[in-house]
Each structure stands twice: as C-alpha cells, then as structure tokens.
Coordinates of C-alpha atoms in Angstrom, one line a residue:
M1 CA -25.4 -62.1 -211.4
D2 CA -28.0 -64.5 -210.0
F3 CA -25.3 -67.1 -209.6
I4 CA -23.3 -64.8 -207.2
V5 CA -26.4 -64.4 -205.1
A6 CA -27.0 -68.1 -205.0
A7 CA -23.4 -68.9 -204.1
A8 CA -23.3 -66.2 -201.4
R9 CA -26.5 -67.7 -199.8
K10 CA -24.8 -71.1 -199.9
A11 CA -21.7 -69.7 -198.3
I12 CA -23.7 -68.2 -195.4
E13 CA -25.5 -71.5 -194.9
E14 CA -22.3 -73.5 -194.8
L15 CA -20.2 -71.0 -192.8
Y16 CA -22.8 -69.8 -190.3
G17 CA -25.4 -72.6 -190.3
T18 CA -28.3 -70.4 -191.3
Q19 CA -30.4 -69.9 -194.5
V20 CA -31.0 -66.3 -195.6
P21 CA -33.5 -64.9 -198.2
A22 CA -32.1 -63.6 -201.5
D23 CA -32.7 -60.0 -200.6
V24 CA -30.0 -60.1 -197.8
I25 CA -27.4 -60.4 -200.6
S26 CA -26.9 -56.8 -201.8
L27 CA -24.8 -56.5 -205.0
Q28 CA -23.2 -53.4 -206.4
E29 CA -20.9 -52.6 -209.2
T30 CA -17.4 -52.3 -207.8
R31 CA -16.1 -48.8 -207.6
K32 CA -13.5 -47.8 -210.2
E33 CA -10.7 -47.3 -207.6
F34 CA -10.9 -50.9 -206.5
E35 CA -10.1 -54.1 -208.3
G36 CA -13.1 -56.2 -209.2
Q37 CA -16.4 -56.1 -211.1
V38 CA -19.1 -56.9 -208.5
T39 CA -19.3 -56.1 -204.8
I40 CA -21.2 -57.9 -202.0
V41 CA -22.2 -55.6 -199.2
A42 CA -21.4 -57.5 -195.9
F43 CA -23.3 -55.2 -193.5
P44 CA -26.7 -57.0 -193.8
I45 CA -25.0 -60.4 -193.2
V46 CA -23.3 -59.6 -189.8
R47 CA -26.5 -60.5 -187.9
Y48 CA -26.0 -64.1 -189.2
S49 CA -22.2 -64.3 -189.0
K50 CA -21.9 -62.7 -185.5
K51 CA -18.7 -61.1 -186.7
N52 CA -17.7 -57.6 -187.8
P53 CA -18.3 -56.7 -191.5
A54 CA -14.7 -57.0 -192.6
E55 CA -14.3 -60.5 -191.1
T56 CA -17.6 -61.5 -192.6
A57 CA -16.6 -60.3 -196.1
E58 CA -13.2 -62.1 -195.7
D59 CA -15.0 -65.4 -194.8
I60 CA -17.4 -65.2 -197.8
G61 CA -14.7 -64.1 -200.2
K62 CA -12.5 -67.2 -199.3
Y63 CA -15.5 -69.5 -199.7
L64 CA -16.5 -68.1 -203.1
Q65 CA -12.9 -68.2 -204.5
A66 CA -12.6 -71.8 -203.4
N67 CA -16.1 -72.9 -204.6
V68 CA -17.1 -70.8 -207.5
A69 CA -15.2 -71.2 -210.8
E70 CA -16.0 -67.7 -212.0
V71 CA -14.5 -66.0 -209.0
A72 CA -10.8 -65.6 -209.7
A73 CA -9.8 -63.4 -206.7
F74 CA -11.3 -61.0 -204.1
N75 CA -10.4 -58.1 -201.9
V76 CA -12.1 -56.6 -198.8
V77 CA -12.5 -52.9 -198.2
K78 CA -14.1 -52.5 -194.8
G79 CA -17.5 -54.2 -195.1
F80 CA -17.4 -54.5 -198.9
L81 CA -16.3 -57.7 -200.6
N82 CA -15.0 -56.9 -204.1
L83 CA -15.0 -60.0 -206.4
V84 CA -12.7 -60.3 -209.4
L85 CA -14.5 -62.5 -212.0
D86 CA -12.6 -64.7 -214.4
Q87 CA -12.2 -63.4 -218.0
Q88 CA -13.7 -66.5 -219.4
Y89 CA -17.0 -65.8 -217.6
F90 CA -17.3 -62.4 -219.4
L91 CA -16.3 -63.9 -222.7
R92 CA -18.9 -66.7 -222.3
V93 CA -21.6 -64.1 -221.4
F94 CA -20.7 -62.0 -224.4
H95 CA -20.8 -64.8 -226.9
E96 CA -23.7 -66.8 -225.5
E97 CA -26.0 -64.0 -224.4
I98 CA -25.0 -60.5 -225.6
L99 CA -24.2 -61.6 -229.2
G100 CA -27.4 -63.6 -229.4
T101 CA -30.3 -62.4 -231.7
G102 CA -32.7 -62.1 -228.7
F103 CA -30.4 -59.8 -226.6
G104 CA -32.4 -57.0 -225.1
R105 CA -35.8 -58.5 -226.0
I106 CA -37.8 -59.2 -222.8
A107 CA -40.5 -61.8 -222.9
P108 CA -44.2 -60.6 -222.4
N109 CA -45.2 -60.5 -218.8
G110 CA -49.0 -60.8 -219.4
K111 CA -49.7 -57.4 -217.9
K112 CA -51.5 -54.5 -219.6
V113 CA -50.7 -50.8 -219.0
M114 CA -52.3 -47.6 -220.4
V115 CA -50.2 -44.5 -220.9
E116 CA -52.3 -41.3 -221.3
Y117 CA -50.4 -38.3 -222.6
S118 CA -50.6 -35.1 -224.7
S119 CA -54.2 -34.2 -223.7
P120 CA -54.2 -30.9 -225.6
N121 CA -56.9 -28.1 -225.6
T122 CA -58.3 -27.5 -229.1
N123 CA -58.1 -23.7 -228.9
K124 CA -54.4 -23.3 -229.6
P125 CA -51.3 -25.1 -231.1
L126 CA -49.1 -27.4 -229.1
H127 CA -46.3 -25.6 -227.2
L128 CA -43.0 -26.5 -225.5
G129 CA -44.7 -27.9 -222.4
H130 CA -46.7 -30.2 -224.7
V131 CA -43.5 -31.3 -226.4
R132 CA -42.0 -32.5 -223.1
N133 CA -45.4 -34.2 -222.3
N134 CA -45.6 -36.0 -225.6
L135 CA -41.9 -37.1 -225.6
L136 CA -42.2 -38.4 -222.0
G137 CA -45.5 -40.3 -222.7
Y138 CA -44.3 -41.8 -225.9
S139 CA -40.9 -42.9 -224.5
V140 CA -42.4 -44.4 -221.3
A141 CA -44.9 -46.3 -223.4
E142 CA -42.1 -47.7 -225.6
L143 CA -40.0 -48.7 -222.6
L144 CA -42.9 -50.5 -221.0
K145 CA -43.6 -52.3 -224.2
A146 CA -39.9 -53.3 -224.4
S147 CA -40.0 -54.6 -220.8
G148 CA -42.8 -57.0 -221.6
Y149 CA -46.1 -55.0 -221.1
E150 CA -49.0 -54.8 -223.5
V151 CA -49.3 -51.0 -223.9
I152 CA -52.2 -48.8 -224.9
K153 CA -51.3 -45.2 -225.8
V154 CA -54.2 -42.8 -225.1
N155 CA -54.9 -39.1 -225.8
L156 CA -57.7 -37.5 -223.9
V157 CA -58.5 -34.3 -225.9
N158 CA -60.0 -31.3 -224.2
D159 CA -62.3 -30.3 -227.1
R160 CA -65.1 -28.5 -225.3
G161 CA -65.7 -25.7 -222.8
I162 CA -65.4 -22.0 -222.6
H163 CA -61.9 -21.9 -224.1
I164 CA -63.0 -23.3 -227.5
C165 CA -66.1 -21.1 -227.5
K166 CA -63.8 -18.1 -227.2
S167 CA -62.0 -19.1 -230.4
M168 CA -65.3 -19.9 -232.2
L169 CA -66.9 -16.6 -231.2
A170 CA -63.8 -14.5 -232.3
W171 CA -63.7 -16.3 -235.6
Q172 CA -67.4 -15.6 -236.2
K173 CA -67.0 -11.9 -235.4
W174 CA -63.6 -11.2 -237.1
G175 CA -62.7 -14.2 -239.2
N176 CA -64.2 -13.0 -242.5
G177 CA -64.3 -16.6 -243.7
E178 CA -60.6 -17.3 -243.1
T179 CA -59.6 -21.0 -243.3
P180 CA -56.4 -22.9 -243.3
E181 CA -56.7 -23.3 -247.1
N182 CA -57.2 -19.6 -248.0
S183 CA -54.8 -18.3 -245.3
G184 CA -52.0 -20.9 -245.7
M185 CA -51.9 -21.3 -241.9
K186 CA -52.0 -24.7 -240.1
G187 CA -55.4 -25.2 -238.6
D188 CA -54.3 -25.2 -235.0
H189 CA -52.4 -22.0 -235.5
L190 CA -55.5 -20.4 -237.2
V191 CA -57.8 -21.3 -234.3
G192 CA -55.1 -20.2 -231.8
K193 CA -54.9 -16.9 -233.6
Y194 CA -58.6 -16.2 -232.9
Y195 CA -58.2 -17.3 -229.2
V196 CA -55.6 -14.5 -229.0
V197 CA -58.0 -12.1 -230.8
F198 CA -60.7 -12.9 -228.3
D199 CA -58.4 -12.2 -225.4
A200 CA -57.3 -8.8 -226.8
E201 CA -60.9 -7.7 -227.5
Y202 CA -62.1 -8.9 -224.1
K203 CA -59.4 -6.9 -222.4
K204 CA -60.6 -3.8 -224.3
E205 CA -64.1 -4.3 -223.1
I206 CA -63.0 -4.8 -219.5
K207 CA -61.0 -1.6 -219.6
A208 CA -64.0 0.3 -221.1
L209 CA -66.3 -1.0 -218.4
M210 CA -63.8 -0.1 -215.6
D211 CA -63.6 3.4 -217.1
Q212 CA -67.4 3.5 -216.6
G213 CA -67.0 2.7 -212.9
Q214 CA -67.2 -1.1 -212.7
T215 CA -64.7 -3.0 -210.6
E216 CA -62.4 -5.3 -212.5
E217 CA -64.2 -8.4 -211.2
Q218 CA -67.6 -6.9 -212.3
A219 CA -66.2 -6.0 -215.7
K220 CA -64.8 -9.4 -216.3
K221 CA -68.2 -11.0 -215.6
S222 CA -70.3 -8.5 -217.5
A223 CA -68.2 -7.8 -220.6
P224 CA -70.4 -8.6 -223.7
L225 CA -67.8 -11.0 -225.2
I226 CA -67.6 -13.3 -222.2
V227 CA -71.4 -13.3 -221.8
E228 CA -71.7 -14.3 -225.5
A229 CA -69.1 -17.0 -225.1
Q230 CA -70.9 -18.5 -222.1
Q231 CA -74.2 -18.4 -224.1
M232 CA -72.4 -20.2 -226.9
L233 CA -71.3 -22.9 -224.5
Q234 CA -74.9 -23.3 -223.2
Q235 CA -76.1 -23.6 -226.9
W236 CA -73.4 -26.2 -227.5
E237 CA -74.5 -28.2 -224.5
A238 CA -78.1 -27.9 -225.6
G239 CA -77.1 -29.4 -229.0
D240 CA -77.7 -26.2 -231.1
A241 CA -77.1 -27.3 -234.8
G242 CA -75.3 -24.1 -235.9
V243 CA -73.0 -24.0 -232.9
I244 CA -72.2 -27.8 -233.2
A245 CA -71.4 -27.4 -236.9
L246 CA -69.0 -24.5 -236.2
W247 CA -67.4 -26.5 -233.4
E248 CA -66.9 -29.5 -235.6
K249 CA -65.4 -27.4 -238.4
M250 CA -62.9 -25.5 -236.2
N251 CA -61.9 -28.6 -234.2
G252 CA -61.4 -30.4 -237.6
W253 CA -58.9 -27.7 -238.5
V254 CA -57.1 -28.2 -235.2
Y255 CA -56.9 -32.0 -235.5
E256 CA -55.3 -31.7 -238.9
G257 CA -52.7 -29.3 -237.4
F258 CA -52.1 -31.5 -234.4
G259 CA -51.6 -34.5 -236.7
V260 CA -48.7 -32.7 -238.5
T261 CA -47.1 -31.8 -235.2
Y262 CA -47.5 -35.3 -233.8
A263 CA -46.0 -36.8 -237.0
N264 CA -43.0 -34.3 -236.8
L265 CA -42.5 -35.3 -233.2
G266 CA -42.8 -39.0 -234.1
V267 CA -45.4 -39.8 -231.5
D268 CA -48.6 -41.8 -232.0
F269 CA -51.7 -43.0 -230.1
D270 CA -53.8 -46.2 -230.1
R271 CA -57.0 -44.5 -228.9
F272 CA -58.4 -40.9 -228.7
Y273 CA -60.9 -40.0 -226.0
Y274 CA -62.8 -36.7 -226.3
E275 CA -64.0 -34.6 -223.4
S276 CA -67.1 -33.8 -225.5
N277 CA -68.0 -37.5 -225.0
T278 CA -66.9 -37.8 -221.4
Y279 CA -67.8 -34.6 -219.7
L280 CA -71.2 -36.0 -218.4
L281 CA -69.5 -39.1 -217.0
G282 CA -69.0 -39.5 -213.3
K283 CA -72.5 -38.7 -212.0
D284 CA -73.2 -42.5 -211.6
T285 CA -69.9 -42.7 -209.6
V286 CA -71.1 -39.9 -207.4
E287 CA -74.4 -41.7 -206.7
E288 CA -72.4 -44.9 -205.9
G289 CA -70.2 -42.9 -203.5
L290 CA -73.3 -41.5 -201.8
E291 CA -74.8 -44.9 -201.3
K292 CA -71.5 -46.2 -199.9
G293 CA -71.1 -43.2 -197.5
V294 CA -67.9 -42.1 -199.2
F295 CA -69.5 -38.8 -200.3
F296 CA -71.9 -36.6 -198.3
R297 CA -74.5 -34.0 -199.5
K298 CA -74.5 -30.5 -198.0
D299 CA -77.7 -28.5 -197.3
D300 CA -77.5 -26.7 -200.7
G301 CA -77.5 -30.1 -202.5
S302 CA -73.8 -30.1 -203.5
V303 CA -71.9 -33.3 -203.0
W304 CA -68.5 -33.5 -201.2
I305 CA -65.9 -35.9 -199.9
D306 CA -64.0 -35.2 -196.6
L307 CA -60.3 -36.0 -197.0
T308 CA -59.0 -34.1 -194.0
A309 CA -58.1 -37.3 -192.2
E310 CA -55.6 -37.9 -195.1
G311 CA -54.1 -34.5 -194.8
L312 CA -56.0 -33.1 -197.7
D313 CA -59.3 -31.0 -197.6
E314 CA -62.9 -31.3 -198.4
K315 CA -63.4 -31.7 -202.2
L316 CA -66.5 -30.8 -204.2
V317 CA -67.5 -33.7 -206.6
L318 CA -70.9 -32.4 -207.8
R319 CA -72.3 -28.8 -207.8
A320 CA -75.6 -27.9 -206.1
D321 CA -77.3 -27.6 -209.5
G322 CA -76.2 -31.1 -210.4
T323 CA -73.5 -30.2 -212.8
S324 CA -70.1 -31.8 -212.9
V325 CA -66.7 -30.4 -211.9
Y326 CA -63.4 -31.7 -213.4
I327 CA -62.9 -34.4 -210.7
T328 CA -66.4 -35.8 -211.5
Q329 CA -65.7 -36.4 -215.2
D330 CA -62.2 -37.7 -214.3
L331 CA -63.8 -40.3 -212.0
G332 CA -66.2 -41.4 -214.8
T333 CA -63.5 -41.4 -217.5
A334 CA -61.2 -43.5 -215.3
Q335 CA -64.0 -46.1 -214.9
M336 CA -64.8 -46.0 -218.7
K337 CA -61.1 -46.6 -219.6
Q338 CA -60.9 -49.5 -217.2
D339 CA -64.1 -51.0 -218.6
D340 CA -62.7 -50.6 -222.1
Y341 CA -59.3 -52.2 -221.5
Q342 CA -59.1 -53.8 -218.0
M343 CA -55.5 -52.6 -217.4
D344 CA -53.2 -53.6 -214.6
E345 CA -51.8 -50.1 -214.5
S346 CA -52.8 -46.7 -215.8
I347 CA -50.3 -43.9 -216.1
Y348 CA -51.3 -40.2 -216.4
V349 CA -48.6 -38.0 -217.9
V350 CA -49.5 -34.5 -216.6
G351 CA -47.5 -31.5 -215.3
N352 CA -46.7 -31.1 -211.7
E353 CA -49.3 -28.3 -211.3
Q354 CA -51.9 -31.1 -211.1
D355 CA -50.2 -33.1 -208.3
Y356 CA -52.9 -32.3 -205.8
H357 CA -55.7 -33.2 -208.3
F358 CA -54.3 -36.6 -208.9
K359 CA -53.8 -37.3 -205.2
V360 CA -57.4 -36.6 -204.7
L361 CA -58.6 -38.5 -207.7
F362 CA -56.7 -41.7 -206.8
L363 CA -57.7 -41.5 -203.2
I364 CA -61.4 -41.2 -204.0
L365 CA -61.2 -44.2 -206.4
E366 CA -59.5 -46.2 -203.6
K367 CA -62.2 -45.2 -201.1
L368 CA -64.9 -46.2 -203.6
G369 CA -63.3 -49.7 -203.5
K370 CA -62.1 -49.8 -207.1
P371 CA -59.7 -52.7 -207.1
W372 CA -57.8 -51.2 -210.0
A373 CA -57.1 -47.9 -208.2
K374 CA -53.8 -49.2 -206.8
G375 CA -52.5 -49.4 -210.4
L376 CA -53.0 -45.7 -211.1
Y377 CA -49.9 -43.5 -211.4
H378 CA -49.4 -39.8 -212.0
L379 CA -46.2 -39.2 -214.0
S380 CA -45.6 -35.7 -212.8
Y381 CA -43.1 -33.6 -214.7
G382 CA -41.6 -30.1 -214.3
M383 CA -41.8 -27.0 -216.5
V384 CA -39.4 -26.4 -219.4
D385 CA -37.7 -23.0 -219.4
L386 CA -35.7 -21.3 -222.2
P387 CA -32.9 -18.8 -222.0
S388 CA -34.5 -15.4 -222.1
G389 CA -34.9 -13.8 -225.5
K390 CA -34.6 -17.1 -227.4
M391 CA -37.4 -18.9 -229.3
K392 CA -40.1 -16.4 -228.6
S393 CA -43.4 -17.5 -230.1
R394 CA -45.6 -15.4 -232.3
E395 CA -47.6 -14.3 -229.2
G396 CA -44.5 -13.7 -227.2
T397 CA -45.8 -15.8 -224.3
V398 CA -45.3 -19.5 -225.0
V399 CA -43.0 -21.3 -227.4
D400 CA -44.9 -22.9 -230.2
A401 CA -44.0 -26.6 -230.9
D402 CA -43.8 -26.2 -234.7
D403 CA -41.6 -23.1 -234.3
L404 CA -39.3 -25.0 -232.0
I405 CA -39.0 -28.0 -234.3
G406 CA -38.2 -25.8 -237.2
E407 CA -35.6 -23.9 -235.2
M408 CA -34.0 -27.2 -234.1
I409 CA -33.7 -28.4 -237.7
R410 CA -32.2 -25.0 -238.8
T411 CA -29.7 -25.1 -235.9
A412 CA -28.7 -28.7 -236.8
K413 CA -28.1 -27.7 -240.4
S414 CA -26.0 -24.7 -239.4
K415 CA -23.8 -26.6 -236.9
T416 CA -23.4 -29.7 -239.2
E417 CA -22.4 -27.5 -242.2
E418 CA -19.8 -25.8 -240.1
L419 CA -18.0 -29.2 -239.7
G420 CA -18.0 -29.6 -243.5
K421 CA -18.7 -33.4 -243.3
T422 CA -21.8 -33.5 -245.4
N423 CA -20.5 -31.7 -248.6
D424 CA -20.7 -34.9 -250.6
F425 CA -24.3 -35.8 -249.4
P426 CA -27.2 -35.6 -251.8
E427 CA -29.5 -32.8 -250.9
E428 CA -32.3 -35.2 -249.9
D429 CA -29.9 -37.1 -247.5
K430 CA -28.7 -33.8 -246.1
N431 CA -32.2 -32.6 -245.2
A432 CA -33.1 -36.0 -243.6
L433 CA -29.9 -35.8 -241.6
Y434 CA -30.5 -32.3 -240.3
R435 CA -34.0 -33.3 -239.3
N436 CA -32.7 -36.4 -237.5
I437 CA -30.0 -34.4 -235.7
G438 CA -32.3 -31.5 -234.8
L439 CA -35.1 -33.7 -233.4
G440 CA -32.7 -36.1 -231.8
A441 CA -31.1 -33.2 -230.0
L442 CA -34.5 -31.9 -228.8
K443 CA -35.8 -35.2 -227.6
Y444 CA -32.6 -36.3 -225.9
F445 CA -32.1 -33.0 -224.1
L446 CA -35.7 -33.2 -222.7
L447 CA -35.6 -36.9 -221.8
K448 CA -32.1 -37.1 -220.2
V449 CA -33.4 -35.1 -217.2
E450 CA -35.5 -36.9 -214.5
P451 CA -39.2 -36.1 -215.3
K452 CA -39.9 -34.4 -212.0
K453 CA -37.1 -31.8 -212.4
R454 CA -37.7 -28.4 -214.0
L455 CA -35.2 -27.9 -216.8
L456 CA -33.7 -25.2 -218.9
F457 CA -33.6 -26.0 -222.6
D458 CA -31.0 -24.3 -224.7
P459 CA -31.4 -25.3 -228.4
N460 CA -27.7 -24.4 -229.2
E461 CA -26.3 -26.4 -226.2
S462 CA -28.4 -29.4 -227.2
I463 CA -26.7 -29.8 -230.6
D464 CA -23.1 -30.6 -229.6
F465 CA -21.3 -33.5 -231.3
Q466 CA -19.0 -33.9 -228.3
G467 CA -21.2 -33.2 -225.2
H468 CA -23.9 -35.1 -223.2
T469 CA -26.3 -34.8 -226.1
G470 CA -28.3 -36.8 -228.6
P471 CA -26.0 -35.8 -231.6
F472 CA -23.0 -37.3 -229.7
I473 CA -24.7 -40.6 -229.4
Q474 CA -26.0 -40.4 -233.0
Y475 CA -22.4 -39.6 -234.2
T476 CA -21.1 -42.6 -232.3
H477 CA -23.6 -44.9 -234.0
A478 CA -22.6 -43.5 -237.4
R479 CA -18.9 -44.0 -236.6
I480 CA -19.6 -47.7 -235.7
R481 CA -21.6 -48.2 -238.9
S482 CA -18.7 -46.7 -241.0
L483 CA -16.1 -48.8 -239.2
L484 CA -18.1 -52.1 -239.8
A485 CA -18.5 -51.2 -243.5
K486 CA -14.8 -50.6 -243.9
A487 CA -13.9 -53.8 -242.2
A488 CA -16.5 -55.8 -244.3
Y489 CA -17.8 -57.1 -241.0
Q490 CA -19.4 -60.6 -240.9
P491 CA -21.0 -62.1 -237.8
G492 CA -19.3 -65.0 -236.1
G493 CA -16.4 -65.8 -233.7
D494 CA -16.1 -67.4 -230.3
A495 CA -14.1 -67.0 -227.1
A496 CA -11.2 -69.1 -228.1
G497 CA -7.9 -67.2 -228.2
V498 CA -9.4 -63.9 -227.0
E499 CA -7.7 -61.8 -224.4
L500 CA -9.7 -59.1 -222.7
S501 CA -8.1 -55.7 -222.0
D502 CA -9.5 -53.5 -219.2
T503 CA -11.3 -51.4 -221.8
E504 CA -12.8 -54.4 -223.5
L505 CA -14.0 -55.8 -220.2
D506 CA -15.6 -52.4 -219.5
M507 CA -17.5 -52.6 -222.8
V508 CA -18.7 -56.2 -222.2
M509 CA -20.0 -55.2 -218.7
M510 CA -21.6 -52.0 -220.0
L511 CA -23.4 -53.9 -222.8
G512 CA -24.5 -56.6 -220.4
K513 CA -26.5 -54.0 -218.5
Y514 CA -28.8 -53.1 -221.3
P515 CA -31.8 -55.4 -220.5
A516 CA -31.7 -54.3 -216.8
Q517 CA -31.6 -50.6 -217.9
I518 CA -34.8 -51.2 -219.9
R519 CA -36.5 -52.8 -216.9
E520 CA -35.3 -50.0 -214.6
A521 CA -36.4 -47.2 -216.9
A522 CA -39.8 -48.8 -217.4
A523 CA -40.3 -49.6 -213.7
T524 CA -39.4 -46.0 -212.6
H525 CA -41.3 -44.4 -215.6
S526 CA -38.1 -42.5 -216.3
P527 CA -36.6 -42.3 -219.9
A528 CA -33.7 -40.5 -218.2
V529 CA -32.4 -43.9 -217.0
M530 CA -32.1 -45.1 -220.6
A531 CA -30.8 -41.8 -222.0
N532 CA -28.0 -41.6 -219.5
Y533 CA -27.1 -45.3 -219.9
L534 CA -26.8 -44.7 -223.7
F535 CA -24.5 -41.7 -223.1
E536 CA -22.2 -43.8 -220.9
L537 CA -22.2 -46.6 -223.5
A538 CA -21.3 -44.1 -226.3
K539 CA -18.6 -42.6 -224.1
G540 CA -17.2 -46.0 -223.2
F541 CA -17.2 -47.0 -226.9
N542 CA -15.2 -43.9 -227.9
K543 CA -12.6 -44.7 -225.2
F544 CA -12.5 -48.3 -226.5
Y545 CA -12.1 -47.1 -230.1
H546 CA -9.2 -44.8 -229.2
E547 CA -7.3 -47.2 -226.8
I548 CA -7.2 -50.4 -228.9
P549 CA -5.1 -50.7 -232.1
P550 CA -7.0 -49.6 -235.3
I551 CA -9.5 -52.4 -235.9
V552 CA -9.6 -52.2 -239.7
K553 CA -5.8 -52.5 -240.0
T554 CA -5.5 -55.3 -237.5
E555 CA -4.6 -58.8 -238.8
A556 CA -7.6 -61.1 -239.1
G557 CA -8.1 -63.4 -236.2
A558 CA -10.2 -64.1 -233.0
Q559 CA -9.2 -60.8 -231.4
K560 CA -10.2 -58.7 -234.4
Q561 CA -13.5 -60.6 -234.7
F562 CA -14.2 -60.1 -231.0
R563 CA -13.6 -56.3 -231.3
L564 CA -15.8 -56.0 -234.4
N565 CA -18.5 -57.9 -232.5
I566 CA -18.3 -55.4 -229.7
C567 CA -18.7 -52.6 -232.3
R568 CA -21.7 -54.3 -233.9
V569 CA -23.5 -55.0 -230.6
T570 CA -22.8 -51.4 -229.3
G571 CA -24.3 -50.0 -232.5
D572 CA -27.3 -52.2 -232.2
V573 CA -27.9 -51.2 -228.5
L574 CA -27.4 -47.5 -229.3
R575 CA -30.0 -47.8 -232.2
Q576 CA -32.5 -49.8 -230.2
G577 CA -32.1 -47.8 -227.0
M578 CA -32.4 -44.5 -228.8
S579 CA -35.6 -45.8 -230.6
L580 CA -37.1 -46.3 -227.1
L581 CA -36.6 -42.5 -226.7
G582 CA -38.2 -41.9 -230.0
I583 CA -34.9 -40.9 -231.6
T584 CA -33.5 -42.1 -235.0
V585 CA -29.8 -42.7 -235.4
P586 CA -28.4 -42.0 -238.9
E587 CA -26.2 -44.6 -240.6
R588 CA -23.9 -41.8 -241.8
M589 CA -23.0 -38.4 -240.5

C-alpha cells in the first residue's frame, strides 16, 4: 500500500500547499460493514487542511479517485476515508507478486540476533513449562530468520550447583548401580528420580531433627544429607576427580534424555553454553564497574549497585567472600556471548518470574556503558496450567514433557480414528499422522496465545478439527492438497478474463498480508501473530471453498485456473507459516 501513502501525501501537498511526512498517513483495513479495502484516517491531517475530518477525507477521496488509477470509488464515514480499489489492481498483485516463487521470502537485513531458550537444570526431565519455553524460543528464532536476520539459537544449561549434587548424592547412596541401560529409563528421568529420592529422605531427616527439639530452620541447615550435598559441591568446585567423574556420567545420561525430548519437540540449537564453564565469569565485570564508579563496596567487602533512583533497589553483585551471585555470572556470560558473536540483538526466553532479574541485568550493563546493552530483550512468558486431575506426572507435582507428548499422540489417534478417515492408511502413515496431529495441536495451542499471558492448556480441546486449533489448519492444508491432486493442477494463468467475487477478493487480500505478518511476528517476538493469521487464512479458505462452484467440476478456463492458483498459494502459505511455528502439515488426513 505504499502507493496509497505516496498519493495521499501528494494530495495534501496539492490541496493544502504543504508537505507532510509519510507517518502522517495512517492506513487501516476497511471495516467489514463498510465498502472498501483500505481506509485513510483523516484526523492527523486536519492540522494541515484546517478543515474538519469529514471535509478533509472528502477532499482527499476526490483527489485520489481522479488521479490514482487503482482507486475506483470512495466513501467517507466521519473522519475515515474508505477507498474501493479496482479489481485489476488486486489481480495484478496476485499474479505478479503473490504467485511469484519468492513470495514470503524476505531479503537478509544484515543484522544478527541471538535467541537463548530452554536453559534446563540437569537434575530432572523437561516439564510443561519447558515445553512452552522451547516452542516459543524456536518459533521466535524461525520468524526472525524468515524476516531477514541471521539467527543463533543458544541453550545455556544449568549443569552445576546444589541441585545436581542432590541427585548425585542420592544415586550414590540408594542407586545400587542403576543406569538408563539396566533400568530402561530415559537418563533425565533416572536422574530426576534420585532428585525426588533426595527430597523425600531429606524431609525425613528434618522431621527427625525437629522431633529432637531443633527449629525447622535449624533442621534444614543441619540435616546430614544437605551437609553432604554442600560438601560434594565444594569438592566439585575444588576439582575432586571422583566427584567430577560422577557428575560427568550423570549429566551424560541427562543430555541423552534431553536430546530425545528436543528431537520429539522438533527444536534445535546452534550452540550450547554450560554454567559449569560460565559460573566464574563476571568478576572482571565487577572490577570494571568498581573502577567506573557504577558499583560500590560495603564495609564487609561485598560489592553492590544502587538502583533506587530507577525505582529498583540495591543489588548485590559480589559476596563479601568474593564469590559470585547469579547476576555476576549473567553479566559475564552476556559479555562472553557478545564477544563470541557480536549480535545486534539478544533475546532471553525466560518465564515472567524472572522479570525483575532481567530489568536489573540490562540496566547494569547499560550503566557499565556496554553499547550492545540496548539490544537485549527479555521475552517474558506466563505459566501454563492444566485442568485439575489431568496429565499428572509421576511425581504428581509437575507435568513431564515426555508424558505430555505421548498423551497428545494417543489423544490424536483416538480422535482421528473416531472420524474413520484413516482406515485405508498404511500403519506407518497412520502413526506419522497421529504424531503430526498431536504435536501440531500442542504447539499451536501454546503458541496462539500472546507469550505474556498465562494459559490453560486442555489436551482434548487442542485436538479439534473444526475449532481454533492446529489440527483445523492441518486439515485445511490436506484438503487443499487433495483438491489440487484431483484437479491435476498445473501452474500458470494470468488476469485476463478473471472476475473477482467478494470471497475471492478477501482471499487475495488475506494472502497478500503474509510477508507483513512475518515481519510483525518477528518484530513483536510473538508467534501468536502468525498463529492467528494462519487460522484466519484457513477459515477464509473454507468459506471460499464452500461459496464458489466446485472447482474440480468447473469447465477449464481463466476463472478455474485463478481459483486453483488461490488454492495452491493458500496451501503454500499454510505450510510455510506453520513451519515457522515448528508445525508440520500433512499432505493427507
């Protein structure tokens, strides 16, 4: 619509004798109850016209109808100028742009962005919260890539600390040599099992000490198990060979397990960073901050930053004994990643419980004068809840990602078999289809909601072939592929002899939005923008399919070819758009 903006600016110059910047021309899609396709908002223009909004809109409408070939008619509703564009304009856009092989491909912009997501702890399997994190991170990375960025996908693994020592100690005491091989358990589940064992035994010790007269706080600190775990952490930090060997073995089990879950979710990474390699980073940054007067040292030797002027509080950045806190290593890791890749932007996909932490981190880096700090962004997301009583995990507290994936595939199988449309599918094709539908339902349901919102995920509701779901979009794609096969579709055709119905015009306009939707979803870091666009496109196609005469039975000619072209492009956009959400669309359902 750039030509509308240019023409409106020219109209203002000729009508009112003044030049205006492009951002004065505000365009909207015309509301359904009015005639037209694009609306110019006249209110920002009245300062130049010295007339009321309706008179201003009328002036510009007459000018555009007289001077712009594409403007066939106009109408004014208060301060809104609704333009009716000529059919030939839309047919030209469709055949010259939308049908082209490069449609939806955005040229590289020369900028580099890092997306850090997943960031698991190595003491337990991935859970439902991690699923939302992984799907968000992966999709945002793919959308940024599609909008022209060079993207680096990063996973910062929390592989050290007291949590992993708890699992290690419990396995030493009660594991009896159990391994993923001899137990048949995934490695991450096995290590998670011993984390739960530690917690249960630790609680017994606390109770026993409280029965002997200790307070709960005293018992928590003096329980033999926690004391042993802390000693193990100290041995790890001192490089004790036996502890390091056990740590490497159990982490190896976990990484194999994570690898299976990541593969099932369809997410990947370009680079792994490990906290065991980064936890000592940041002390140089603290020294730099002291020299610059950004940090101050208290009498006990601890180092702080005062952020009260920014509405925050004082923040500890180095303990009195010289050891790091989380913010210290995050400062160092941020510098290391920047040194490694020199990104223009860096996105942290982390739950909203860490909002304050990232405000502080980014503010400190700005105060330290890091020129790249302005490019840091916290993609904060809300919790995922499940209907009570559904999908309880083996511990009964969190929902295991592997259990969830398995349940989604079983639900997809059950619901698809109810419809009886896969009876003639080979067994292998059936299993691939159920997997596609189950994972598509899960991914779409979690991604169609704005990241910041908390959401309630119902596995059954997500697998609905007629609702606002992934399977509805997948089914629409399969319907298109079937129709094109029956019609023996061949590319080709032009605008000559084609008449656009209202439904066909709606489809051309909807398809034309695809590149802008990629850009918007990437710019806002919101896969929900793309997810909801694809749903509207699928819904629009089904309306088009039911309102026009049956395409396969229509006599060959320009109109039939045009409609088949609409089908082909719609299928392509659904496939490409869903792939940006990490979702596969089957050829047949």
